[in-house]
Coordinates of C-alpha atoms in Angstrom, one line a residue:
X143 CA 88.2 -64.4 3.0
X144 CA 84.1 -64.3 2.7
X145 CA 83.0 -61.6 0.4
X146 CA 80.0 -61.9 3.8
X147 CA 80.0 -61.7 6.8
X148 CA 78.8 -64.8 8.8
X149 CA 74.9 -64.7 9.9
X150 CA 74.8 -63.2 13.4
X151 CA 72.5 -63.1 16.1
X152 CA 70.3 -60.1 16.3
X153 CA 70.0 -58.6 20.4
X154 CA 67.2 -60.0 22.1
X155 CA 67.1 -56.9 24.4
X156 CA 68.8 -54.5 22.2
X157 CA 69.0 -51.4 24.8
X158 CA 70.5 -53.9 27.5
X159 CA 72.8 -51.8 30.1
X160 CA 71.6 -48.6 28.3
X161 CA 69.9 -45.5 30.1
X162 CA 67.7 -43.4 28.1
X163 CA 66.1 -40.1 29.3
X164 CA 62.2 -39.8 28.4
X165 CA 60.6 -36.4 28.5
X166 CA 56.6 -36.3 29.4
X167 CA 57.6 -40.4 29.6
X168 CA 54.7 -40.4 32.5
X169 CA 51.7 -40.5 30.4
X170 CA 50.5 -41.1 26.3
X171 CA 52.9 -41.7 24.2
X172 CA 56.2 -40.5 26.4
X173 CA 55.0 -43.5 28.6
X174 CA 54.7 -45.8 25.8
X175 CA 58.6 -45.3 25.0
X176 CA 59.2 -45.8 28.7
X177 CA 57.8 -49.1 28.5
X178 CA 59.2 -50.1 25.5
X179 CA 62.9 -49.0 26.7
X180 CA 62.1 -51.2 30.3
X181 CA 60.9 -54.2 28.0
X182 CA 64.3 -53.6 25.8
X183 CA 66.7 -54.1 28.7
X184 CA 67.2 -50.6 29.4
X185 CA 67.1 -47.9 32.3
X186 CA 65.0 -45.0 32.0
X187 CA 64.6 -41.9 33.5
X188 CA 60.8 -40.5 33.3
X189 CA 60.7 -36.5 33.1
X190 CA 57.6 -34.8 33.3
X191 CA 55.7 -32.1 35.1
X192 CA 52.8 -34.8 36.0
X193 CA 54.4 -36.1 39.5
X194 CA 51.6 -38.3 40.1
X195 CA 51.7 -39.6 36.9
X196 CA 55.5 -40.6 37.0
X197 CA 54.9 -42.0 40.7
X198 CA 52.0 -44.3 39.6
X199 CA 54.7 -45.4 37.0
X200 CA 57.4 -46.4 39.4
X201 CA 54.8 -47.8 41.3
X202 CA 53.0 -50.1 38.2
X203 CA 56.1 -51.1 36.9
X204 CA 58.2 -52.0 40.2
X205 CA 61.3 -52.1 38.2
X206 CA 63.5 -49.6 41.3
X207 CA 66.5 -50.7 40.1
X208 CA 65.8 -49.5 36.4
X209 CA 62.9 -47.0 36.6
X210 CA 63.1 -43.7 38.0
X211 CA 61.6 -40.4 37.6
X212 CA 62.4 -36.6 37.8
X213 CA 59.9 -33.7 37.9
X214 CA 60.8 -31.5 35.2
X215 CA 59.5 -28.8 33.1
X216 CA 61.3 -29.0 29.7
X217 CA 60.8 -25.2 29.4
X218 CA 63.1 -24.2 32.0
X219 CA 66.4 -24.4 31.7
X220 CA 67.6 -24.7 35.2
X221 CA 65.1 -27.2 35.5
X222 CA 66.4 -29.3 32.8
X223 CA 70.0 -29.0 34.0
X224 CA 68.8 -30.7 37.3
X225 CA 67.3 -33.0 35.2
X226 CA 70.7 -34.1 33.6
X227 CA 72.2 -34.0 36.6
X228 CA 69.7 -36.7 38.2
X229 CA 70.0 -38.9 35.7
X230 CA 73.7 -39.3 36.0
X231 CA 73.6 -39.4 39.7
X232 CA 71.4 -42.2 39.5
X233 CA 72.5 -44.5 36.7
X234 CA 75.7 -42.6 35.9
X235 CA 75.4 -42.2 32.4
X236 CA 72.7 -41.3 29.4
X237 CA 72.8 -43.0 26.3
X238 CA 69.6 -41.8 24.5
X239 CA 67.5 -39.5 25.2
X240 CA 64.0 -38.9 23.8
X241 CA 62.8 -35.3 23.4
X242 CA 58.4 -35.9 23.7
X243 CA 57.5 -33.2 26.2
X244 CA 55.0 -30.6 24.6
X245 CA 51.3 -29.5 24.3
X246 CA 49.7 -32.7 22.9
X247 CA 46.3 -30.9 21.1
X248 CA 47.0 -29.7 17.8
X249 CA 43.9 -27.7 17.9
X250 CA 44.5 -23.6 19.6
X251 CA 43.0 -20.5 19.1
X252 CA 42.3 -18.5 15.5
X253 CA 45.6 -17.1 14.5
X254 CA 44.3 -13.3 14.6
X255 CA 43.1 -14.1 18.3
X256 CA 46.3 -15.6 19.4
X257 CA 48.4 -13.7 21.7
X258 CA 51.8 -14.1 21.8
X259 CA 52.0 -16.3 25.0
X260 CA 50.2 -18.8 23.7
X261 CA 52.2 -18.7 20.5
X262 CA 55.1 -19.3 22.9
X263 CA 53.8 -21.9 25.2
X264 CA 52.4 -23.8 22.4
X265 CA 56.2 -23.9 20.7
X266 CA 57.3 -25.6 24.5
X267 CA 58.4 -28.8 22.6
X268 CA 60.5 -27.1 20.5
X269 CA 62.1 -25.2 23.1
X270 CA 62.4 -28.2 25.3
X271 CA 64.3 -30.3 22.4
X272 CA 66.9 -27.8 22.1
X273 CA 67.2 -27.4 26.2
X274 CA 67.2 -30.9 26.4
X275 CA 69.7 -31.9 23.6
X276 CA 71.8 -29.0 25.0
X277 CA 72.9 -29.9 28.1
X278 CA 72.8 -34.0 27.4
X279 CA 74.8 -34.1 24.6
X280 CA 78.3 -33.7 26.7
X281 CA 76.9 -37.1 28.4
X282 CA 75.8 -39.0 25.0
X283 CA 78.5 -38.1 23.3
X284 CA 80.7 -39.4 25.9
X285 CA 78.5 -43.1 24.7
X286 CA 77.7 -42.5 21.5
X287 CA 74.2 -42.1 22.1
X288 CA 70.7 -41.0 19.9
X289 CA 68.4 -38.1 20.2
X290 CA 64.9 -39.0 19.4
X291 CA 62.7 -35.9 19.0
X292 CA 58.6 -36.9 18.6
X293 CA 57.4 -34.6 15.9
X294 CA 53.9 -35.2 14.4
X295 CA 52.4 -36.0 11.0
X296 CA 51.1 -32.0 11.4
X297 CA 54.6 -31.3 10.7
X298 CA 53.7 -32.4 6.8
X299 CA 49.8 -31.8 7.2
X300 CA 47.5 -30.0 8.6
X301 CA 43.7 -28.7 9.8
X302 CA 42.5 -25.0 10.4
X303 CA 43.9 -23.4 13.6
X304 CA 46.9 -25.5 14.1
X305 CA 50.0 -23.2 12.9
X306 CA 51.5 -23.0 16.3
X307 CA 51.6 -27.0 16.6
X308 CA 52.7 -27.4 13.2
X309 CA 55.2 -24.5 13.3
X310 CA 56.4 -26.5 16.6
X311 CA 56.3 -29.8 15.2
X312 CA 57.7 -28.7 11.2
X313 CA 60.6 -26.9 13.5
X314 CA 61.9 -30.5 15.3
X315 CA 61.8 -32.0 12.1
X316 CA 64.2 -29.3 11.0
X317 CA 65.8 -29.5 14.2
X318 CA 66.3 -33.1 13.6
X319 CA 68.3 -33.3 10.7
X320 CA 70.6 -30.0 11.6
X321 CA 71.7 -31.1 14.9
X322 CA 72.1 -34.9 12.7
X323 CA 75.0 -33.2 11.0
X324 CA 76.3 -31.1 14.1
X325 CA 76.0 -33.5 16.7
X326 CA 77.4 -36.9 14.2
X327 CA 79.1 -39.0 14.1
X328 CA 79.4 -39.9 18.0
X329 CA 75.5 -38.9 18.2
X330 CA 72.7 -40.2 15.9
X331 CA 69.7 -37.7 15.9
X332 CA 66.3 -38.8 14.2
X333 CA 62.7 -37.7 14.9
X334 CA 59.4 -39.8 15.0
X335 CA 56.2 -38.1 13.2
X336 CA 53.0 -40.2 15.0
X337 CA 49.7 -39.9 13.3
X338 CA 46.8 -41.2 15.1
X339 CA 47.6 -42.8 18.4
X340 CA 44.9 -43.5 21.1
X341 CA 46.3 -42.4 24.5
X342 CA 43.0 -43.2 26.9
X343 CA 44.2 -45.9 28.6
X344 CA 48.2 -45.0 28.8
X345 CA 47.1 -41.7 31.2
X346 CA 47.3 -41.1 34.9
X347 CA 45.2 -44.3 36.9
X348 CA 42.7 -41.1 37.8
X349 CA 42.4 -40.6 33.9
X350 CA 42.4 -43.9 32.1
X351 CA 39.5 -44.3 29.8
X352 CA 38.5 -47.3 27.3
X353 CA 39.0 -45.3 23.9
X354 CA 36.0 -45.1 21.9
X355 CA 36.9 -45.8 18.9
X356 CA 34.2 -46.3 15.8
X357 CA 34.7 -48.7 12.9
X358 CA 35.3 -45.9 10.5
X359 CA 38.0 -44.1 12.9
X360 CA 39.9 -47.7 12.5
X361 CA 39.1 -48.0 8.6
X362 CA 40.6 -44.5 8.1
X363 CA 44.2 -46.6 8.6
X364 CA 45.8 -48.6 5.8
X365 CA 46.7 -50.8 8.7
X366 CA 43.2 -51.4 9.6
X367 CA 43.3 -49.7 13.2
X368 CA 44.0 -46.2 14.8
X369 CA 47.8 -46.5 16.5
X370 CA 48.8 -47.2 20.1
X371 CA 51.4 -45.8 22.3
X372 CA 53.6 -48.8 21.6
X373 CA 54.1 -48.7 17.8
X374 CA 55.7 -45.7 18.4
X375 CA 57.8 -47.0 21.3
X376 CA 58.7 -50.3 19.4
X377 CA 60.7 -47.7 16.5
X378 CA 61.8 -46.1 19.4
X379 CA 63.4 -49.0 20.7
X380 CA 64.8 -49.1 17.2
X381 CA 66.2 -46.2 16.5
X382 CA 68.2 -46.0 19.9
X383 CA 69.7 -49.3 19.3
X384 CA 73.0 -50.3 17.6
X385 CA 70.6 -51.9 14.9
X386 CA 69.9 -48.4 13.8
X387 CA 73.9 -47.6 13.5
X388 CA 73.7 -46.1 9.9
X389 CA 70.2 -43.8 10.4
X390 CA 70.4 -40.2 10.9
X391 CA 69.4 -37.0 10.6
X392 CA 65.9 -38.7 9.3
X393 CA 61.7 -38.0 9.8
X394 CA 60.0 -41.6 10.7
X395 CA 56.0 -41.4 9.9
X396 CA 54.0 -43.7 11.8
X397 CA 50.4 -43.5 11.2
X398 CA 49.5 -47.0 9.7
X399 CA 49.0 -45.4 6.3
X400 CA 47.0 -42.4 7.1
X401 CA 48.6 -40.0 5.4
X402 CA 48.7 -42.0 2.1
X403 CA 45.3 -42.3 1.7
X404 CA 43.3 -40.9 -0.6
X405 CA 40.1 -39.5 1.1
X406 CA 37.0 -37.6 -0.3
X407 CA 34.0 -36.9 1.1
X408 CA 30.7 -37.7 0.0

């Protein structure tokens, strides 16, 4: 008997026959996953508050069979419940589900100004993870499906009045790796932290905007250039897949080498 197994093939659409549930999937980043889960062979079901936008992304990608969207507002639990519900009505089962709702700005008001609304509102992410997670595990653990939570590099790092973001952001990476250990071994749960990732031209058609973008902004990157909404849904792609069997419970930085670099000003 080989001490090896024999070389095989790796999937060349590796979320084939999979459904994965995207929340804020209509516009940014959300609808950079989206795409990437379409291109991967699977069947999404877009969730966000933006009806427009998730129309317009039926409409651009014409995929019926494959595509579909729910209004939703992650914050609400009755909401999300009939968000489950859809999805299974329509494709019949969820395999992954990626948790990206939330207040994208990292920027808010001065700590001793804040009230404690906006504390809350800005902490919707968080709240929408657990929501979400809640009431889809019964349906991914039934196929051994992944959670994806989209955290943030302000989870590790951070500029003056952002505690609420990074307090929401910090709290899904924490999330993360608890509900790794509760929810395992039938369901994988990892977080993505994105750094710098233009999102002009991945908006509402109404919105879209050629990103201005200096030489400087792009030198700022190890990688040479400031991230798009598909890096992010290419590891997505990943870590949903079989070919991410053994990961868990684990933070993913993306931010082409941002955070590694040494910067002082002159």
């Amino acid at each position: 008997m080989p001490l090896t197994p024999p070389v095989a093939d790796w999937p060349a659409q590796p979320l084939r026959d999979r459904v994965v549930v995207v929340t804020g999937g209509a516009q940014g980043v959300g609808r950079g996953i989206a795409q990437a889960v379409l291109g991967a062979g699977g069947s999404v079901m877009i969730a966000d508050l933006d009806a427009d936008a998730g129309k317009a992304c039926l409409k651009e990608w014409n995929l019926p069979e494959r595509a579909a969207f729910q209004r939703a507002d992650v914050a609400s639990e009755r909401s999300v419940q009939a968000l489950v519900k859809a999805t299974l009505k329509r494709f019949g089962r969820i395999d992954g589900l990626v948790n990206n709702a939330g207040i994208a700005s990292a920027h808010g008001t001065p700590l001793a100004d804040m009230s404690m609304a906006e504390w809350q509102r800005r902490l919707s992410s968080l709240h929408g993870a657990f929501l979400c997670s809640k009431h889809a595990l019964p349906a991914l653990n039934a196929q051994g499906g992944a959670i994806i939570n989209i955290a943030s590099t302000r989870a590790w790092q951070s500029e003056a009045n952002s505690e609420a973001y990074a307090a929401a952001k910090g709290g899904l990476v924490a999330f993360t790796h608890a509900l790794a250990i509760s929810a395992g071994p039938n369901v994988r749960v990892n977080s993505i932290s994105p750094g710098w990732i233009t999102t002009d031209a991945w908006q509402a058609p109404a919105r879209r905007r050629t990103p201005k973008l200096s030489r400087r902004d792009h030198a700022q990157h190890a990688v040479g250039r400031v991230g798009q909404p598909e890096d992010i849904g290419a590891l997505a792609v990943f870590l949903l897949s079989d070919l991410a069997g053994f990961i868990t419970g684990q933070d993913h930085i993306v931010d082409g080498g941002m955070s590694r670099t040494m910067i002082y000003e002159d």
